Coordinates of C-alpha atoms and ligand atoms in Angstrom, one line a residue:
X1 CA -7.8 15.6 -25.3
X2 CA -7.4 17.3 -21.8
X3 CA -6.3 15.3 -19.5
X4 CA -3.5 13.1 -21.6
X5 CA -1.4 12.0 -18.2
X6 CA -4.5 10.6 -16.7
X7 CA -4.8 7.7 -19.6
X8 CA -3.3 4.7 -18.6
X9 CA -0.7 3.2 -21.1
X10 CA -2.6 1.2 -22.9
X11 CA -5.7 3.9 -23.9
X12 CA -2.5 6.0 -24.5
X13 CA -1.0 3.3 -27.1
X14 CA -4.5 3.0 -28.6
X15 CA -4.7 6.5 -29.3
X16 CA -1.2 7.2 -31.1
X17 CA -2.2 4.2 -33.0
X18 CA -5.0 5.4 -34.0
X19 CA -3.8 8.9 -34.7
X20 CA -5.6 10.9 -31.8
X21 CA -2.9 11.7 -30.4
X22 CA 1.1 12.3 -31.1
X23 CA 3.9 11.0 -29.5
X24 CA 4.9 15.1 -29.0
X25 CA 1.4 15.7 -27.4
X26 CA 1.8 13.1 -25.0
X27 CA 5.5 13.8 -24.4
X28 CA 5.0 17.1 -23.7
X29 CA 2.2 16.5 -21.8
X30 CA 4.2 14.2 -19.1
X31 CA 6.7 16.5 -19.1
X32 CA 4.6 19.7 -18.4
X33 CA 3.0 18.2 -15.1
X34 CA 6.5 16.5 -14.4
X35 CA 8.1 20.1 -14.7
X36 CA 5.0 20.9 -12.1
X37 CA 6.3 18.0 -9.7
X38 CA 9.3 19.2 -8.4
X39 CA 8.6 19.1 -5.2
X40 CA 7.9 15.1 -5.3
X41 CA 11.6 14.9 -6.0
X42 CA 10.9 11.9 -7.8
X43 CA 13.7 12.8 -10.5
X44 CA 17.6 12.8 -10.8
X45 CA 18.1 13.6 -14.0
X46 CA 15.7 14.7 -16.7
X47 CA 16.1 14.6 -20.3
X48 CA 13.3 16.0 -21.3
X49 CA 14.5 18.5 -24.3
X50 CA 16.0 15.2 -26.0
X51 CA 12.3 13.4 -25.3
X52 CA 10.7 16.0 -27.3
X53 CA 12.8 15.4 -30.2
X54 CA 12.8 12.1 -30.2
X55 CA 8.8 12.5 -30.0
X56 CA 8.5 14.8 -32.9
X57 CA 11.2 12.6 -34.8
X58 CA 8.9 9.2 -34.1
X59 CA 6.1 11.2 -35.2
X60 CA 7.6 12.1 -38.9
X61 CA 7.8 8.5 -39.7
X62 CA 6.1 6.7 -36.9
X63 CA 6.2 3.0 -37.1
X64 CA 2.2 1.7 -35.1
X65 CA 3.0 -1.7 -34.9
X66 CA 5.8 -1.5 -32.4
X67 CA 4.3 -1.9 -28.7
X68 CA 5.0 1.1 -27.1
X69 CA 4.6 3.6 -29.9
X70 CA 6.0 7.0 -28.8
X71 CA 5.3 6.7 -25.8
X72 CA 7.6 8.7 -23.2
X73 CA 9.1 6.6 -20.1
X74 CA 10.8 7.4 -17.2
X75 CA 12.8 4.7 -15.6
X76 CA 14.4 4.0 -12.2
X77 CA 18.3 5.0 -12.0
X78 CA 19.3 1.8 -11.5
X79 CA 19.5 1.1 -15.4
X80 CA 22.8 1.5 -17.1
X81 CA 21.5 4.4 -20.1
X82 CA 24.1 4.8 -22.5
X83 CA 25.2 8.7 -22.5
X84 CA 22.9 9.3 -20.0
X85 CA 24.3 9.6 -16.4
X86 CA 23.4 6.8 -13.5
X87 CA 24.1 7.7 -10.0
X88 CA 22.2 4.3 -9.1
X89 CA 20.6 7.0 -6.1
X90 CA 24.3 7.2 -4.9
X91 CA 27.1 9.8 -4.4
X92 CA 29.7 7.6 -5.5
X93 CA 28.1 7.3 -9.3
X94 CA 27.1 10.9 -8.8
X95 CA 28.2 11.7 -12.5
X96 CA 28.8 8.3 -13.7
X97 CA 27.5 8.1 -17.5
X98 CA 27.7 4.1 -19.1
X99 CA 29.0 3.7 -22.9
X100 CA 26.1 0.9 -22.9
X101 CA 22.5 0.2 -22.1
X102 CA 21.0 -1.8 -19.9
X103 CA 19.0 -4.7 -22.0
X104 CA 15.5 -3.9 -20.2
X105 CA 15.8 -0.5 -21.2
X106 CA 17.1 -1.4 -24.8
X107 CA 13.8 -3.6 -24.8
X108 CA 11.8 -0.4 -24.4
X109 CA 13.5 2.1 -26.9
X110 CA 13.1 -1.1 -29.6
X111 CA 9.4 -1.3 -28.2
X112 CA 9.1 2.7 -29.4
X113 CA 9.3 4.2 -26.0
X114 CA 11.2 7.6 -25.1
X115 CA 13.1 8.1 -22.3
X116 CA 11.9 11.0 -20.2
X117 CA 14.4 10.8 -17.6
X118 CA 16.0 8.9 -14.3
X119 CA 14.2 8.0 -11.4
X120 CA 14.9 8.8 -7.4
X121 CA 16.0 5.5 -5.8
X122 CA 17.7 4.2 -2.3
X123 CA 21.2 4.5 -2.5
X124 CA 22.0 1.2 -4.8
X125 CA 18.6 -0.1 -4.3
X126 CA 19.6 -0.7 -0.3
X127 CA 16.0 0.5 1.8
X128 CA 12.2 0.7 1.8
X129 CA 11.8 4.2 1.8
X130 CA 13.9 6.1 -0.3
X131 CA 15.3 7.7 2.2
X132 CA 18.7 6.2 2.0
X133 CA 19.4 8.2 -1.7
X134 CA 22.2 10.4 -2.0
X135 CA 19.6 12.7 -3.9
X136 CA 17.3 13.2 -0.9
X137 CA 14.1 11.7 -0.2
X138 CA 11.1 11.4 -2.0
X139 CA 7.4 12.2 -1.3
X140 CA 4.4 10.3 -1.4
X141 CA 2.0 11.6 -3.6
X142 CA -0.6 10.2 -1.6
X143 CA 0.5 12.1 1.3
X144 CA 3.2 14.7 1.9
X145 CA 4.2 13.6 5.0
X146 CA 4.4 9.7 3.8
X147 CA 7.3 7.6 1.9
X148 CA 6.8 6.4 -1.1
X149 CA 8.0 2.6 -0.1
X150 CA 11.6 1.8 -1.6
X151 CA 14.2 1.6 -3.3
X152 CA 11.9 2.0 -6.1
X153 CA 10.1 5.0 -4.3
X154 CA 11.2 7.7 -7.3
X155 CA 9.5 4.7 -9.6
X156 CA 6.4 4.5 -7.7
X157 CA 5.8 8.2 -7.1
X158 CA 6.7 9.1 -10.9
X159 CA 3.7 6.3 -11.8
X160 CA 1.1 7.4 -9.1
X161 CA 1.6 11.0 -9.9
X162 CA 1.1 10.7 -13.1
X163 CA 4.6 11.9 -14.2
X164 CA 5.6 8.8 -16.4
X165 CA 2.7 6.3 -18.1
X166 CA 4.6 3.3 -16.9
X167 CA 8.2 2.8 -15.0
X168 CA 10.5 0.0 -15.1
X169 CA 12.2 -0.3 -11.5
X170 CA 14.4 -3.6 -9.5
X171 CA 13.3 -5.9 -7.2
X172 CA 15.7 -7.5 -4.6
X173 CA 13.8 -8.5 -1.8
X174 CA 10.6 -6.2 -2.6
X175 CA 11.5 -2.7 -4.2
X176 CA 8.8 -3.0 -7.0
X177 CA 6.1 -4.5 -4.6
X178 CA 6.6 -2.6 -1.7
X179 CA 6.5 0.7 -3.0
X180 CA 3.6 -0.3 -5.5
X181 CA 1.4 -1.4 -2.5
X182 CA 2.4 2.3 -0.3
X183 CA 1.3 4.2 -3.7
X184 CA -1.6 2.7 -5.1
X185 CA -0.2 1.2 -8.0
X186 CA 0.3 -2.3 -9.7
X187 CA 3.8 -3.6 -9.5
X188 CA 5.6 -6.9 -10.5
X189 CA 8.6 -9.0 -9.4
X190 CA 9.2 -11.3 -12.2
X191 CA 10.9 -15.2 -12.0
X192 CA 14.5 -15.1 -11.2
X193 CA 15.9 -14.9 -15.1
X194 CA 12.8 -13.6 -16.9
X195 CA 14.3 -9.6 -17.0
X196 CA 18.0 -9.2 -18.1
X197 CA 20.0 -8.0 -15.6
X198 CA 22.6 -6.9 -17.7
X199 CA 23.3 -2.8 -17.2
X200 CA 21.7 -2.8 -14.2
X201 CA 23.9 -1.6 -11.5
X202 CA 24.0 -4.8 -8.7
X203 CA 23.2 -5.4 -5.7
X204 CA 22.7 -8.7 -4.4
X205 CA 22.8 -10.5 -7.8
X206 CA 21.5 -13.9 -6.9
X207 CA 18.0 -11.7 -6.1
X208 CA 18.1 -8.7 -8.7
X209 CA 15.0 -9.0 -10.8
X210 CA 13.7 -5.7 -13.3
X211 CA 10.4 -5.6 -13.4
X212 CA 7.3 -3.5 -14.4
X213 CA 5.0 -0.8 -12.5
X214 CA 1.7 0.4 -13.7
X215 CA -1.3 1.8 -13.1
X216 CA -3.2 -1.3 -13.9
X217 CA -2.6 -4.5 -14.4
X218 CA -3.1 -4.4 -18.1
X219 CA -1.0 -1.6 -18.9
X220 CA 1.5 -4.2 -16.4
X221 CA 1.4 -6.8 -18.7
X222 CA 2.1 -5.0 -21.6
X223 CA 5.4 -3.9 -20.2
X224 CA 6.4 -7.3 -19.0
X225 CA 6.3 -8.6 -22.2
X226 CA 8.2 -5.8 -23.9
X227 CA 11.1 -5.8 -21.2
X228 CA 11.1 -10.0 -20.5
X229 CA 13.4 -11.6 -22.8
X230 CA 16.7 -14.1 -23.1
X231 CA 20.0 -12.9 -23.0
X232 CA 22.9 -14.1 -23.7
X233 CA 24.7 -11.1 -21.9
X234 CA 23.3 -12.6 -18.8
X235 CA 24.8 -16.1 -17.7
X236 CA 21.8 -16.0 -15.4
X237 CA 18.9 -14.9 -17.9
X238 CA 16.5 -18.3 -18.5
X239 CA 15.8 -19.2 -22.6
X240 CA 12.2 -19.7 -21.6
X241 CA 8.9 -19.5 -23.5
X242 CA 7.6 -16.4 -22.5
X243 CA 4.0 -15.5 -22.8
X244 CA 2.0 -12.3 -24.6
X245 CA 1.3 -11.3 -21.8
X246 CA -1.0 -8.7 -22.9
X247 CA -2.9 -10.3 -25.4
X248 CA -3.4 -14.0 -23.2
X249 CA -4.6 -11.7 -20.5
X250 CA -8.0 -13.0 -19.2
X251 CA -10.6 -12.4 -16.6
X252 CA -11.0 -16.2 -16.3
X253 CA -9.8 -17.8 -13.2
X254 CA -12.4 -19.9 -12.3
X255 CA -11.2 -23.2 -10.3
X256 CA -7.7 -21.5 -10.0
X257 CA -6.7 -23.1 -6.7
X258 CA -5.2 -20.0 -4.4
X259 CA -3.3 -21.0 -1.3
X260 CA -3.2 -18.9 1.8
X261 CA -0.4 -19.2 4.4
X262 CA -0.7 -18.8 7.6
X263 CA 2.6 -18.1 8.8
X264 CA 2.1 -14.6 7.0
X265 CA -0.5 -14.3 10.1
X266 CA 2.4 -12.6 11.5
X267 CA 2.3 -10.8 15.1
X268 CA 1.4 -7.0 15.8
X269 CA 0.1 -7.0 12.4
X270 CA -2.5 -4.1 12.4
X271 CA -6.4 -5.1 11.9
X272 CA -6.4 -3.2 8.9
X273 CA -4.2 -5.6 7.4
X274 CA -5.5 -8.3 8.3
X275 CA -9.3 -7.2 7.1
X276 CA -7.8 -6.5 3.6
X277 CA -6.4 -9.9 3.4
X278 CA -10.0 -11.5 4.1
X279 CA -11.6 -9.1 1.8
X280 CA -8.7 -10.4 -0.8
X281 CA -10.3 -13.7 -0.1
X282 CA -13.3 -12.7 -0.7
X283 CA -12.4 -11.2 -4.0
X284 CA -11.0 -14.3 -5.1
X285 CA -13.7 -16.0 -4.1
X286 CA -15.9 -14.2 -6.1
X287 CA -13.9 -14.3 -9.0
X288 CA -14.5 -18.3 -8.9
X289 CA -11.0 -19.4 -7.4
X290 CA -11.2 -22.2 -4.3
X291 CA -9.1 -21.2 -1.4
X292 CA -6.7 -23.7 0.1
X293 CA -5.2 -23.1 4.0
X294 CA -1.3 -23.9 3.3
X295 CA 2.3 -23.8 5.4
X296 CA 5.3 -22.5 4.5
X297 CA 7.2 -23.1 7.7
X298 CA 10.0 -22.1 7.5
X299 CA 8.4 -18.0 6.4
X300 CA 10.1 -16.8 10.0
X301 CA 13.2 -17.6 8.6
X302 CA 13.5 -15.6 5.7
X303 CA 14.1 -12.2 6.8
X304 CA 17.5 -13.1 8.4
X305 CA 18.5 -15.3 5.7
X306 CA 18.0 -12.5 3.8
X307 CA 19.7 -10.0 5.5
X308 CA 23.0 -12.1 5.4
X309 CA 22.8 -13.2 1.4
X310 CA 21.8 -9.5 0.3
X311 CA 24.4 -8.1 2.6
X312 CA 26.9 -10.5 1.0
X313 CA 26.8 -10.0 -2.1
X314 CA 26.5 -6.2 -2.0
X315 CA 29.8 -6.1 0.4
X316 CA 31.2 -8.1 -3.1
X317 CA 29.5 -6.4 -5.8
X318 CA 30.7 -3.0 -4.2
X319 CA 34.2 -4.1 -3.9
X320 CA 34.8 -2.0 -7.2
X321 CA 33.7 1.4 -6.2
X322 CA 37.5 2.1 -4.9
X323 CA 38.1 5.2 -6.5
X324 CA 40.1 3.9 -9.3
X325 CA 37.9 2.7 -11.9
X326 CA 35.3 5.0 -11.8
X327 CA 33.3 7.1 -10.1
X328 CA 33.8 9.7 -7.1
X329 CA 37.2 9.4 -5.7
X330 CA 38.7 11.1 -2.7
X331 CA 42.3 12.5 -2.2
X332 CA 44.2 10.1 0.2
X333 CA 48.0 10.2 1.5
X334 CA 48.8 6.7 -0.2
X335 CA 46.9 4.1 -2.7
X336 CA 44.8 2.5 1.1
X337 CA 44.0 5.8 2.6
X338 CA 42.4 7.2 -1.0
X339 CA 40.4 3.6 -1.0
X340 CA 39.0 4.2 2.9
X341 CA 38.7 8.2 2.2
X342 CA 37.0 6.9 -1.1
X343 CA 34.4 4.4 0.1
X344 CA 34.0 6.3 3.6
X345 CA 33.1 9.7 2.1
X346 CA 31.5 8.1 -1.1
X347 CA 28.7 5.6 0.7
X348 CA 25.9 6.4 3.2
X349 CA 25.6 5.2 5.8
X350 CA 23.2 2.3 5.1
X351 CA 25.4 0.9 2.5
X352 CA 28.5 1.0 4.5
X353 CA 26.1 -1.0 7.2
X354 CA 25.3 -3.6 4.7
X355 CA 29.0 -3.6 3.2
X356 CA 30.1 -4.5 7.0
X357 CA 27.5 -7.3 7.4
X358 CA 28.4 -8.8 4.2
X359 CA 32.1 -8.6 5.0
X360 CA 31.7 -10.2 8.0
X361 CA 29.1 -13.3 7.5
X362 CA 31.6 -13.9 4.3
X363 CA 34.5 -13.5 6.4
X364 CA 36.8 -17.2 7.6
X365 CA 35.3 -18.6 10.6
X366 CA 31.9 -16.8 10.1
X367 CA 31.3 -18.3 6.7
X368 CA 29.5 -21.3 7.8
X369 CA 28.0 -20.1 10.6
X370 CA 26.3 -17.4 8.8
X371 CA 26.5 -17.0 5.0
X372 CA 26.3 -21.4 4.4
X373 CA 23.5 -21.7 7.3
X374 CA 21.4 -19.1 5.5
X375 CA 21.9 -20.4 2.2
X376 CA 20.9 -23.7 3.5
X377 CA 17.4 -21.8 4.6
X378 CA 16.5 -20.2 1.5
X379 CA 17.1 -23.4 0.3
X380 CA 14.6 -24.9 2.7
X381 CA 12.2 -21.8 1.9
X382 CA 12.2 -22.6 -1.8
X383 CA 11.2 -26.5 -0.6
X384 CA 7.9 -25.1 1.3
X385 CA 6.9 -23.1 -1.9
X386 CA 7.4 -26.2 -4.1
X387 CA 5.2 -28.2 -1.4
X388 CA 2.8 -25.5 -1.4
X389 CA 2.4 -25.8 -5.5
X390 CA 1.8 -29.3 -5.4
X391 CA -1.6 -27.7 -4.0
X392 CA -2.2 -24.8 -5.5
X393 CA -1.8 -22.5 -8.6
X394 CA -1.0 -19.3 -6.7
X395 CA -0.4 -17.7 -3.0
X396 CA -2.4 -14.8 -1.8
X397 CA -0.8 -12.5 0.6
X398 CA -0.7 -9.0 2.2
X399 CA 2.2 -7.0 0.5
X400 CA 3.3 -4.8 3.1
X401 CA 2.4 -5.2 7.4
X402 CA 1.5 -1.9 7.1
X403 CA 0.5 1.1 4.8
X404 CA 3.2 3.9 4.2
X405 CA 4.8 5.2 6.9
X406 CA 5.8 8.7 7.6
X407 CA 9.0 10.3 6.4
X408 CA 11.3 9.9 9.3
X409 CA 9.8 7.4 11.6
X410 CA 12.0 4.3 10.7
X411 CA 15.3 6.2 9.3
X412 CA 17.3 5.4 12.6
X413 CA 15.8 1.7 13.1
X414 CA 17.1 -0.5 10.5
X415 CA 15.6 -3.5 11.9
X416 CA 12.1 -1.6 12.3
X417 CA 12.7 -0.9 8.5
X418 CA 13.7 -3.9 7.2
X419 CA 10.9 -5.9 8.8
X420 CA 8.8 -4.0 6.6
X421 CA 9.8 -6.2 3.9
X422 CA 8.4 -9.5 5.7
X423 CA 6.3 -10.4 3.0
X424 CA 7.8 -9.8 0.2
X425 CA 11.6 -11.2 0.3
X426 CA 10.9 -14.9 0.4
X427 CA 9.8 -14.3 -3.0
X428 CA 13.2 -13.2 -4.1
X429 CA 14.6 -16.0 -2.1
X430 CA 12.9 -18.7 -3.7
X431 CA 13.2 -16.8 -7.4
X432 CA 9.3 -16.4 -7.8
X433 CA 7.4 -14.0 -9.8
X434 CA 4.9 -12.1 -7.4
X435 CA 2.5 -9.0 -8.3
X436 CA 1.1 -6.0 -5.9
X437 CA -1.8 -5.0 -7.0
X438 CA -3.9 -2.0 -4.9
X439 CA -7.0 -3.8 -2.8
X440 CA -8.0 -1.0 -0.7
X441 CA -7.2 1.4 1.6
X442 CA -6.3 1.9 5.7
X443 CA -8.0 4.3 8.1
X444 CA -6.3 7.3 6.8
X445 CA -7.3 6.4 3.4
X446 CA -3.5 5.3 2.4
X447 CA -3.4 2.6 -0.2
X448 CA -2.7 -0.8 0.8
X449 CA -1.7 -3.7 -1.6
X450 CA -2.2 -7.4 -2.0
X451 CA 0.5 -9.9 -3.3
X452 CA -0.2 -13.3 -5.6
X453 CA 2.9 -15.3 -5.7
X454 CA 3.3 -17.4 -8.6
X455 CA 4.9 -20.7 -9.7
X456 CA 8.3 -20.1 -10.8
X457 CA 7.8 -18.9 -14.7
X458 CA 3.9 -18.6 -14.8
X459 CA 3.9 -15.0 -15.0
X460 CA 0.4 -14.9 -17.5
X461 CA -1.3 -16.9 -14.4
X462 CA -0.8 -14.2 -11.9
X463 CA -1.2 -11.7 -13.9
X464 CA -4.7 -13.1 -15.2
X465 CA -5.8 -13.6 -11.0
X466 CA -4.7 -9.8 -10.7
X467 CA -6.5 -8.5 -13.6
X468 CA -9.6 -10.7 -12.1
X469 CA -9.6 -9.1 -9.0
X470 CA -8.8 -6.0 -10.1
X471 CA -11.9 -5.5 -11.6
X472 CA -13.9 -6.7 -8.5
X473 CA -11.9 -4.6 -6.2
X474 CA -12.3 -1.1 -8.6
X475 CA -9.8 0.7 -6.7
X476 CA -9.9 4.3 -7.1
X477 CA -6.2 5.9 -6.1
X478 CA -7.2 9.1 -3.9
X479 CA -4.5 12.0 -5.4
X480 CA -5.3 15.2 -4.4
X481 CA -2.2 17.0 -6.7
X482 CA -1.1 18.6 -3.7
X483 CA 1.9 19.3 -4.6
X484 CA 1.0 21.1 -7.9
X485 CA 0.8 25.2 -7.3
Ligands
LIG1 N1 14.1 -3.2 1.3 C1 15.0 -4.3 0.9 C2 16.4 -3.9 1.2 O1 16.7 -2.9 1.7 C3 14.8 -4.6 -0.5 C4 15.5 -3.7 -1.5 C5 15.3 -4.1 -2.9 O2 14.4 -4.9 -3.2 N2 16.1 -3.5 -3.7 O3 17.3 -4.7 1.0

């Protein structure tokens, strides 16, 4: 077999289990054109030599009925790995290494998998580009001089480059979806609850969801089912019945009732995006769904409401990064001056931005006039999805307002940046599950993705209108391997 990191996971599962191939060919396969992508920057830490023997050691005795027989992964930093340092993209966990795993990953080492190594992310999953990592940025494999989308960018690079089969990365208000749609690959934001987030390192934990990115929307499913499970080490994880994903996957949507909202018509959204939401229709169409016209009114709200709850509870979830418990700590003259010298010289700058928002909007006479009145919205934003699903089975939207941008042109315009995520954050608001799937591409030829938004737990339905329109939309992913010598 030639071209092993070309197969998508589930033609790589297939061939393990039926002995083509080993877990060692394939691992050492990933890792050769990973050793070749440097330059992508889409790593923090490898473990590579341990990969291969845990690939010759599943081989020995290898067990085919587990899901993800031998097969190598590389996951985002953002997953506690026990003995295996997680910087979370930051300098202040620069050589932080958890005595425990994160569930979602345990999921995939029970499944069979192999860890390959730890994935480039924005500093604490805080950006859309990657830009904000301690570890620098990472490219776009589409296009040197593009980001990758974020936090998940290391993620979503690793997958569309071919260096890992399948990635696991964290979705707060659209850092699997986001960086999916800006590199031509599948991504998915499952219900509030579905994913553990136990061992994950937080960020805004009310919005945290793990969730998996793909090639394809098969090879998606498959890994939603492995990592989606209940938890009892998460007061927030849901006991619910979760689907196979994988094997109730069908082509069959017909008379699936697909809303589209027209608040997402937003402003000074380019053409481009527009004509790929009306060929999305079209798609939909053809698949046999019926298109509804619907409102969510209060869409225009979320974004701010958004920026004040994430804020907030990053500014609290950080509080323990004061140099004492663990992680980088600076010299000071007394205990307060080693805290500030600590968090000052430890953070970037776009985590000290959101630790001062989220201070302040939590902060006695700002409370209600900030943090309360937003948590009021998303409750109000939550209330026009459940009016919307009286209608319909699913929302189609654009993922992104625009296709990746270039490396530099939103670093010093936070607001700029963070409208980028217009789309997808009322998902996390509301605690939906929402997929990006790749639909086509912009002038340049840069991939651009399309979102379905699902009821709250129905995970097999939008990942069944994906795979649909998937197939009539037979996107090809244009990768040059520039970057290989
Ligand atoms: N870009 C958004 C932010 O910076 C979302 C990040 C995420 O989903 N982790 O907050």
């Amino acid at each position: 077999m030639s071209d092993i990191t070309s197969l998508s996971l589930t033609k790589l599962v297939k061939n393990i289990k039926e002995k083509k191939l080993s877990s060692e060919d394939v691992t050492k396969a990933f890792i050769a054109r990973s050793e070749k992508s440097k330059e992508l920057n889409s790593y923090i830490t490898e473990d590579f030599s341990n990969a291969i023997d845990k690939a010759k050691k599943f081989d020995e005795k290898p067990n085919l009925n587990l899901k993800l027989p031998g097969i190598p992964v590389a996951v985002k930093d953002l997953f506690c790995t026990k003995d295996i340092r997680t910087t979370a993209g930051s300098k202040i966990l620069e050589n932080f290494i958890p005595t425990y795993e994160s569930t979602v990953t345990q999921n995939i080492w029970d499944a069979g998998a192999i860890l390959l190594g730890k994935l480039n992310c924005d500093e604490f999953a805080m950006g859309s580009s990657n830009e904000t990592s301690f570890f620098g940025n990472v490219l776009n494999p589409i296009d040197k001089g593009l980001v990758p989308g974020g936090s998940s960018g290391g993620s979503a690079a690793a997958v569309s480059g071919q260096l890992t089969p399948i990635t696991i990365g964290t979705d707060t208000g659209g850092s699997i979806r986001q960086p999916a749609s800006f590199t031509g690959t599948v991504g998915l934001k499952p219900t509030y609850g579905s994913c553990s987030r136990y061992g994950i390192v937080a960020f805004a934990s009310s919005l945290d969801q793990a969730g998996p990115m793909s090639q394809n929307v098969e090879d998606c499913a498959l890994l939603q089912e492995v990592i989606s499970s209940y938890d009892i080490k998460d007061s927030t994880s849901i006991d619910f019945k979760r689907n196979e994903y994988s094997k109730e996957l069908t082509k069959n949507i017909k008379g699936k009732k697909i809303g589209i909202p027209k608040e997402y018509r937003v402003e000074g959204m380019p053409k481009e995006i527009e004509e790929l939401w009306k060929k999305g229709i079209e798609y939909a169409k053809d698949c046999g769904a019926e298109i509804i016209d619907i409102s969510l009114p209060h869409t225009s709200y979320a974004l701010p409401a958004y920026y004040i709850v994430a804020p907030a509870e990053a500014s609290s979830n950080l509080a323990r990064y004061d140099g004492v418990k663990y992680g980088f700590r600076a010299k000071g003259e007394n205990l307060i001056d080693m805290y500030e010298k600590t968090r000052s010289q430890g953070f970037g700058d776009e985590v000290q931005r959101r630790i001062m928002i989220g201070t302040y909007v939590l902060s006695s006479g700002y409370y209600d006039a900030y943090y309360l009145k937003a948590q009021k919205v998303r409750k109000l934003i939550k209330n026009d999805f459940d009016e919307a699903y009286k209608k319909v089975d699913a929302i189609l939207t654009p993922s992104t307002p625009s296709s990746a941008f270039k490396i530099g042109e939103k670093k010093n315009d936070p607001v700029s940046m963070y409208l980028n995520d217009i789309f997808t954050v009322p998902v996390n608001l509301a605690g939906l599950p929402a997929i990006s799937i790749p639909a086509g591409h912009d002038a340049a030829g840069h991939p651009l993705g399309l979102q379905i938004i699902g009821k709250a737990f129905k995970e097999q339905e939008i990942l069944n209108l994906a795979y649909a329109m998937e197939d009539k939309i037979s996107f090809k992913n244009k990768i040059t391997d520039w970057w290989i010598k």
